[in-house]
Coordinates of C-alpha atoms in Angstrom, one line a residue:
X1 CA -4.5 21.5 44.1
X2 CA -7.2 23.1 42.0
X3 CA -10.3 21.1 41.3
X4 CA -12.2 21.8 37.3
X5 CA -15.6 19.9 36.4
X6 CA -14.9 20.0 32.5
X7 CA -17.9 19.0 30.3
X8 CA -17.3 16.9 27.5
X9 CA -16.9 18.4 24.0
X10 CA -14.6 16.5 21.8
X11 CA -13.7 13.5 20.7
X12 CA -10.4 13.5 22.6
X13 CA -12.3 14.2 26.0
X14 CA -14.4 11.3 24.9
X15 CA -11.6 8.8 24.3
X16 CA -10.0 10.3 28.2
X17 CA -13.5 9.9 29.5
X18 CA -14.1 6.1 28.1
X19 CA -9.9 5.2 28.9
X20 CA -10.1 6.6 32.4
X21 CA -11.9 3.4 33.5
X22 CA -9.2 1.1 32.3
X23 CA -6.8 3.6 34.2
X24 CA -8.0 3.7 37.5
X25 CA -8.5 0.0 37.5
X26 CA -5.2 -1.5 35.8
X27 CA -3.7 -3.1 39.3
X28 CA -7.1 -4.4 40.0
X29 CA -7.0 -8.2 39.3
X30 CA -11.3 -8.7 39.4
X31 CA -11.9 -5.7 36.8
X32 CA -13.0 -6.3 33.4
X33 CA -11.6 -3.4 31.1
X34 CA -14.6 -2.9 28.3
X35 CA -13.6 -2.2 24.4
X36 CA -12.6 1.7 24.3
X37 CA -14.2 1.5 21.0
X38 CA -17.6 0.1 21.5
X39 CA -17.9 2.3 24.5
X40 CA -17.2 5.5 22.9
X41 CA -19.8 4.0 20.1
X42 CA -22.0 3.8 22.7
X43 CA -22.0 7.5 24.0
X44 CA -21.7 8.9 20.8
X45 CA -25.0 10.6 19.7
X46 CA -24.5 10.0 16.2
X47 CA -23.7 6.1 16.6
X48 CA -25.9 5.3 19.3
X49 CA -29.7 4.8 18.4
X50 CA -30.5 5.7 21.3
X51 CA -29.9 9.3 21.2
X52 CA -33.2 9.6 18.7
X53 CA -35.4 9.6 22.4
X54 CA -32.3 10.0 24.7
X55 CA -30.5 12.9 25.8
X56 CA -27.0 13.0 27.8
X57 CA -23.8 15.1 28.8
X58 CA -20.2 13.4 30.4
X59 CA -18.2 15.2 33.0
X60 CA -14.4 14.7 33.6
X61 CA -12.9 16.2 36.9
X62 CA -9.4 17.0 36.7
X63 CA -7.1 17.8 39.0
X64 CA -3.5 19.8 37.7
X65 CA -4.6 18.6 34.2
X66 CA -5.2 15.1 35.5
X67 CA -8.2 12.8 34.8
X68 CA -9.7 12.0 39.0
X69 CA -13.3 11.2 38.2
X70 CA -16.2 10.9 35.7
X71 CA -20.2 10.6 35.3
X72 CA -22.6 10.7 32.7
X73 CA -25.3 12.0 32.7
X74 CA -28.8 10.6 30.6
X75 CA -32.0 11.3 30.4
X76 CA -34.8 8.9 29.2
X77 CA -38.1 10.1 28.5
X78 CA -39.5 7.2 27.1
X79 CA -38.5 5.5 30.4
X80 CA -40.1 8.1 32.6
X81 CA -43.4 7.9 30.4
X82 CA -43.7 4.1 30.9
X83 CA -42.8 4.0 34.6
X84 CA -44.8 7.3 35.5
X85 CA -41.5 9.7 37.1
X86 CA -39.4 12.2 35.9
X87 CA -35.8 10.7 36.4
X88 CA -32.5 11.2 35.2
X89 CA -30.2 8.6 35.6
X90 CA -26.5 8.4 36.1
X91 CA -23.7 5.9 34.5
X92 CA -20.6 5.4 33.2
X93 CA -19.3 7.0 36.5
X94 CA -16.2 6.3 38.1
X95 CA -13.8 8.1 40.8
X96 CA -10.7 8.5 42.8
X97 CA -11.2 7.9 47.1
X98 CA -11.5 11.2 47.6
X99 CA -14.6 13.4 49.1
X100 CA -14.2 16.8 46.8
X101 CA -14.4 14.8 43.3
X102 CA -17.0 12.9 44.0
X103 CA -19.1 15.5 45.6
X104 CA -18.1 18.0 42.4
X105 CA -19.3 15.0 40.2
X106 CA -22.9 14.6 41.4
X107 CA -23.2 18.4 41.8
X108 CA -22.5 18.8 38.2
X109 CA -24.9 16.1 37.0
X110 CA -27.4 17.4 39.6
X111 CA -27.5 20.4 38.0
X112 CA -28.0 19.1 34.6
X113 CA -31.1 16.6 35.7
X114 CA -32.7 20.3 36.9
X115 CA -32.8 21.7 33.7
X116 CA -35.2 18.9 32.5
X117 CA -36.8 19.0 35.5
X118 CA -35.9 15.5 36.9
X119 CA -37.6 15.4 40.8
X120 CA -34.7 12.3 41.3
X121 CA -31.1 10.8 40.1
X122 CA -31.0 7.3 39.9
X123 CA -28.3 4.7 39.0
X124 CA -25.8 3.7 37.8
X125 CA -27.7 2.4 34.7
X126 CA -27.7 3.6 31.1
X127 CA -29.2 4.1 28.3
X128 CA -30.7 0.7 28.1
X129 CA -31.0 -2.2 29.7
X130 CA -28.1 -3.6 27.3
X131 CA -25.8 -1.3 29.3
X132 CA -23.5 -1.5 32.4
X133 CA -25.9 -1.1 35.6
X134 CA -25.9 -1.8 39.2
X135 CA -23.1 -0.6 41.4
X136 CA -21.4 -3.9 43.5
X137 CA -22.0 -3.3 46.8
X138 CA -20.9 -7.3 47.5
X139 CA -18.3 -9.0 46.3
X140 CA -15.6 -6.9 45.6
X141 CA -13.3 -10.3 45.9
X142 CA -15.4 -11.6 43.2
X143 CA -13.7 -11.2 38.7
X144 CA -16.2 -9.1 37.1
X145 CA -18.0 -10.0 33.9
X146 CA -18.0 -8.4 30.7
X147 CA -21.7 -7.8 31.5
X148 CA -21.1 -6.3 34.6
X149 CA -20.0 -2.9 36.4
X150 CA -17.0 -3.5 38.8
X151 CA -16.2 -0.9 41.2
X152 CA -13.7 -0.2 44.5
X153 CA -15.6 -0.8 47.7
X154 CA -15.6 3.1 48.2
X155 CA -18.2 3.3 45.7
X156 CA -21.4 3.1 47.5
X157 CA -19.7 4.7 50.8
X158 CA -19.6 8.0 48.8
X159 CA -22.9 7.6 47.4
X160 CA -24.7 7.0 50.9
X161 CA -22.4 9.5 52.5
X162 CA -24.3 12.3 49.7
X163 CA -27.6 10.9 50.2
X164 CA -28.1 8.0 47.7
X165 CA -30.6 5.4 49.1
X166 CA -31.8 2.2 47.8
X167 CA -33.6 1.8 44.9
X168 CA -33.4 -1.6 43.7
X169 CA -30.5 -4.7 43.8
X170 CA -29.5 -7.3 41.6
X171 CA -28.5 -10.7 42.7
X172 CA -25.4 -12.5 41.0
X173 CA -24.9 -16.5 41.4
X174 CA -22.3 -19.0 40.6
X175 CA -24.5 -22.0 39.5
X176 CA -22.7 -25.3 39.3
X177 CA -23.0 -27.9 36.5
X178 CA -24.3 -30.7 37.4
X179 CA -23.4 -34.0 36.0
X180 CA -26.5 -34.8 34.5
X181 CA -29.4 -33.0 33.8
X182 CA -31.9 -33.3 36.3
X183 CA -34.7 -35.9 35.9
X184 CA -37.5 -33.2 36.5
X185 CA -36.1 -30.8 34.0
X186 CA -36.2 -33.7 31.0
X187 CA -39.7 -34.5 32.2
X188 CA -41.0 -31.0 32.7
X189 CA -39.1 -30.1 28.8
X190 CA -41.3 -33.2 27.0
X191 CA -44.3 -32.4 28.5
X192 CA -43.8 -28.6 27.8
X193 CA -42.7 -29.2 24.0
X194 CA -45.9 -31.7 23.3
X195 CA -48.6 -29.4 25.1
X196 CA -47.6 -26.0 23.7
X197 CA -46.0 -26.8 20.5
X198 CA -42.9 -25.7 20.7
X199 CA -39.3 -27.4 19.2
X200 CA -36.1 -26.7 20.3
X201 CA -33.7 -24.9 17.7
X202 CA -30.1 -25.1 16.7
X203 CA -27.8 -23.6 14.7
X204 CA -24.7 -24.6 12.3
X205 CA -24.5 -22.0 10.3
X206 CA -24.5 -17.9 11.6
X207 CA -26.4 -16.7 8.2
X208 CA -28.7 -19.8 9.9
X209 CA -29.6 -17.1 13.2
X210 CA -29.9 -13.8 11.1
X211 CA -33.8 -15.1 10.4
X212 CA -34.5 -14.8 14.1
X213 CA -32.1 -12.3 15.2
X214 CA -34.8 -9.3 15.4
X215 CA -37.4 -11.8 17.0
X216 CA -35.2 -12.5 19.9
X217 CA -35.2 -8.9 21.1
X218 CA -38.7 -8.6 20.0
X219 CA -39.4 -11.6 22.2
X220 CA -37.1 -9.7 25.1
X221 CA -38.8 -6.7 24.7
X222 CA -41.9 -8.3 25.6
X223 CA -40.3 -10.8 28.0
X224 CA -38.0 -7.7 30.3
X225 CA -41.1 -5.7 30.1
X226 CA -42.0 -5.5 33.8
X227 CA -38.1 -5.5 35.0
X228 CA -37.0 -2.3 36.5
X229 CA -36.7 0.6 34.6
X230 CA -36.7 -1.4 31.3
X231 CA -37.7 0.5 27.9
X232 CA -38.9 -1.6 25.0
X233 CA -35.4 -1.5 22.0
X234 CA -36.9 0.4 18.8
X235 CA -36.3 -0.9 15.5
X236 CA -33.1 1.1 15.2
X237 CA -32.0 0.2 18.3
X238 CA -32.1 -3.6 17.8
X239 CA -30.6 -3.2 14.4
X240 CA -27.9 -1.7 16.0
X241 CA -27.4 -4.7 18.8
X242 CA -28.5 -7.2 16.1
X243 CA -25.3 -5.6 14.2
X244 CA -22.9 -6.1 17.6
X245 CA -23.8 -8.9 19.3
X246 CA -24.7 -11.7 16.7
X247 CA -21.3 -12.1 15.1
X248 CA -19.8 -12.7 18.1
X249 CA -22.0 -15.4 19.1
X250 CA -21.0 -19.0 19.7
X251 CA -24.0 -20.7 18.1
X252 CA -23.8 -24.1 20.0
X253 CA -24.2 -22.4 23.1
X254 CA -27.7 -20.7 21.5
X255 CA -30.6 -21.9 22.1
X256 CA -34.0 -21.0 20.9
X257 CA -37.6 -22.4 22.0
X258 CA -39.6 -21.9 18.6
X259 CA -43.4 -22.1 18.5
X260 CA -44.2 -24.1 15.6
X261 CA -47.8 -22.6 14.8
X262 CA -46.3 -19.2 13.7
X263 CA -42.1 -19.6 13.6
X264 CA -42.6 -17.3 17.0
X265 CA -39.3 -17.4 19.8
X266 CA -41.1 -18.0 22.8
X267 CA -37.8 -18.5 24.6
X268 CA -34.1 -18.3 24.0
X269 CA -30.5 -18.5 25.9
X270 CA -27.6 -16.3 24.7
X271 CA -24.8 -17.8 26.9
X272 CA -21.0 -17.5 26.1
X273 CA -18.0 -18.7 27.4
X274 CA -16.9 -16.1 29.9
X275 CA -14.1 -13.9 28.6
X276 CA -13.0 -12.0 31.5
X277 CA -9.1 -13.1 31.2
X278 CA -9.2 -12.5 27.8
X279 CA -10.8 -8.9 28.0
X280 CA -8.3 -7.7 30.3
X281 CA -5.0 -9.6 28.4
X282 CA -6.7 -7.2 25.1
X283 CA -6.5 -4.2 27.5
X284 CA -9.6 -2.1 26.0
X285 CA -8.4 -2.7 22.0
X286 CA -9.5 -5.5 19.3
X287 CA -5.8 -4.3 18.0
X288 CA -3.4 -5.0 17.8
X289 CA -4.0 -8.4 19.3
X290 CA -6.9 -8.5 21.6
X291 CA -9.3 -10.0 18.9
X292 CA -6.5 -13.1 19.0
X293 CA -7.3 -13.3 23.3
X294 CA -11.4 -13.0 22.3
X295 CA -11.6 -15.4 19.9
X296 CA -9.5 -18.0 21.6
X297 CA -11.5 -17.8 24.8
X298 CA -14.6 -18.3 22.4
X299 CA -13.7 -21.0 21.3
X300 CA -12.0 -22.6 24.4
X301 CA -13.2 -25.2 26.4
X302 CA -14.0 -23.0 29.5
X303 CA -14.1 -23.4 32.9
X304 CA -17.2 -20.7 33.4
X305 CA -20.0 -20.0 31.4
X306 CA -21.9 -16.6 31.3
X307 CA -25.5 -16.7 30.8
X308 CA -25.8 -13.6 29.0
X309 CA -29.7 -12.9 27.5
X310 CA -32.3 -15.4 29.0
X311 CA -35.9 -14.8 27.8
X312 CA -39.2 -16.4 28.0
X313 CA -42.5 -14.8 26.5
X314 CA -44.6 -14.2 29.5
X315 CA -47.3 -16.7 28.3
X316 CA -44.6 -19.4 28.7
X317 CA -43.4 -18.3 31.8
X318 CA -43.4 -20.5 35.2
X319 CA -44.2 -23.2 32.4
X320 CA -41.3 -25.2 32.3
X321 CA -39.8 -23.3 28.8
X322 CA -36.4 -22.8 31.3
X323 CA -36.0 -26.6 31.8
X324 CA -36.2 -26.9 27.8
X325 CA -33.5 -24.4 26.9
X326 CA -30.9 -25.4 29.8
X327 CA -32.1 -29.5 28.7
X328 CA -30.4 -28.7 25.5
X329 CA -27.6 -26.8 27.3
X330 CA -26.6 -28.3 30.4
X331 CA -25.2 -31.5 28.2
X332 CA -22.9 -28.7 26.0
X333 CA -21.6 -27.7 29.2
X334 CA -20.7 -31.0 30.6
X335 CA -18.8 -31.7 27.8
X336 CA -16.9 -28.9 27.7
X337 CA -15.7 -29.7 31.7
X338 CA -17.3 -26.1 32.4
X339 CA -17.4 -26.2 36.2
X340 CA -20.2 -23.1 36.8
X341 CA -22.2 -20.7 35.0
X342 CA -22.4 -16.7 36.1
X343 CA -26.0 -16.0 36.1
X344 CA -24.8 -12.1 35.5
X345 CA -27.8 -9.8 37.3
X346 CA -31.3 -10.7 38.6
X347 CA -33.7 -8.5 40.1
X348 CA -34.1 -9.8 44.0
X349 CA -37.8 -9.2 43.4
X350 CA -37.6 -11.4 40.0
X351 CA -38.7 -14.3 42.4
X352 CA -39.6 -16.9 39.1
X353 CA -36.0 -16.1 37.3
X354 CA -34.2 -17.1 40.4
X355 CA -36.5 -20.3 41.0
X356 CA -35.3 -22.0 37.5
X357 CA -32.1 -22.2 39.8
X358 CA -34.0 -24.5 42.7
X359 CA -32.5 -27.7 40.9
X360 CA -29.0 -27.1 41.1
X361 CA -26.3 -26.1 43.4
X362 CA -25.7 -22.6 43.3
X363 CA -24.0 -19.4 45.4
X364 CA -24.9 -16.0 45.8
X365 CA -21.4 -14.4 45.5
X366 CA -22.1 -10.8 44.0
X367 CA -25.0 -8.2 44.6
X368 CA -25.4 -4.5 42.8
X369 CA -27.6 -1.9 43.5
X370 CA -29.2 0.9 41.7
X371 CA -29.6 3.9 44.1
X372 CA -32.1 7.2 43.9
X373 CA -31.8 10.4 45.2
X374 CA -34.6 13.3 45.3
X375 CA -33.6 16.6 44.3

């Protein structure tokens, strides 16, 4: 059966290209199927901010007409100027068990990252940090997040077989409520609040959040700055996540840390309920009734919470601004009967985010890896 490397041209290959991850996983009971929608938004070059700097092409490999694998293929320049290389990274990639497709995949993206000159491929990742990244290499047994990439087990066997070495790995933790929050923590958040002037901040209302909206990724474009292969969001591009993200917020599950001198967010926690049941029962749509499954698992008393956007101005951090957000939240969760919160990705090398966790019970049930490969 004849293998064909097709690029992407249309808006039909785009929608095959986004679909053919909810395809190859439907029996899979830990995968979380994205929104076709806000994917396609995502790699479309006249939705996506990021294509002002960014540059990409998708493959599809077919086989007899049929959909058996796909990549992406992005290239960052603003990236490679702040980290000092000349990569281009792969994403959005997915694949059938089987040695020709995934081999025709990589040569095909190889061949593009050439013509800019790239000396390496690395990923998966994408065009931001706000993107899917990391391929599981643990935890296959583990449900997925809506933050997260899942993939089959033969994943990173393909890659290594080709050449793909380490490049860096996230950690992923289940972190169990406690009953109360610890004593250190309230001590730690008074002290902190009285010696750096900071409050705590709420919201009732979501025209209340709009105010600070751009400041919290201002404040995470300063906070992520040293992460791995982070690039500071433009303008445009934090309108454009502004515009997505905040109206699905749950705002008692928000928390800022304000400084009071200057209105500044010197800290904040985006955490949600986790909606992995209800993203697969709306199968990739909002219609006809998967905005009904999202909004009731929003609004549900859940059993796990995902801590989705955690930020603390460096100046703050290993201060004790941590203890302040999750002293506001830990009570929230208790009430709710949530049992554990997914930490969703952390840098192994991000030593201080993984010590805010020293106080509670926690286990390391998922890690992901970005790989590199000179070419």
């Amino acid at each position: 059966m004849s293998l064909e490397i097709k690029e992407v041209n249309s808006q039909y290959d785009l929608r095959r290209f986004v679909k053919f991850n909810i395809d190859l996983y439907k029996d899979c009971p830990y995968h979380v199927p994205g929104l076709i929608d806000e994917e396609i938004m995502t790699l479309s070059r006249d939705k996506n901010p990021a294509f002002e700097t960014c540059d990409a092409i998708y493959f599809l490999a077919l086989r007899d007409g049929r959909i058996v694998g796909r990549i992406a293929g992005i290239y960052v320049p603003r990236c490679n100027e702040i980290w000092n290389e000349n990569h281009v990274r792969f994403g959005f990639m997915d694949f059938v068990d089987d040695v020709e497709v995934v081999d025709a995949l990589f040569d095909a993206v190889t061949a593009w990252a050439k013509t800019k000159g790239a000396t390496a491929l690395h990923g998966p990742l994408g065009f931001t940090d706000m993107d899917h990244e990391g391929l599981l290499i643990y935890g296959f047994d583990q449900p997925g997040t809506m933050a997260t990439i899942y993939n089959y087990e033969y994943y990173p066997q393909h890659l290594e077989r080709i050449g793909f070495t380490k490049d860096q790995d996230w950690k992923e933790y289940k972190i169990f409520i406690p009953e109360s929050v610890p004593e250190k923590h309230l001590r730690i958040g008074e002290i902190v609040k009285q010696k750096y002037g900071l409050k705590v901040l709420k919201f009732k209302k979501r025209k209340e959040i709009w105010k600070y909206a751009h400041k919290i990724f201002e404040t995470l474009n300063t906070a992520y700055s040293h992460l791995y292969g982070f690039t500071p969001l433009t303008v445009k591009q934090i309108d454009y996540y502004v515009k997505m993200y905040i109206p699905m917020l749950r705002l008692d599950l928000v928390t800022l840390i304000i400084r009071e001198a200057d209105d500044a967010v010197a800290g904040f926690a985006i955490t949600m309920p986790n909606l992995t049941n209800a993203m697969r029962n709306a199968k990739g749509s909002l219609l006809p009734f998967g905005f009904i499954h999202l909004l009731k698992a929003l609004y549900s008393k859940p059993k796990v919470i995902d801590l989705y956007l955690i930020g603390v101005l460096p100046e703050y951090r290993n201060k004790g601004v941590n203890a302040l957000l999750f002293n506001d939240l830990i009570p929230k969760y208790i009430k709710l009967g949530s049992e554990y919160a997914e930490s969703n990705p952390e840098l192994e090398t991000n030593n201080a985010v993984q010590a805010q966790w020293d106080y509670f019970r926690r286990e390391h049930h998922k890690t992901r890896r970005a790989y590199i490969k000179r070419i």
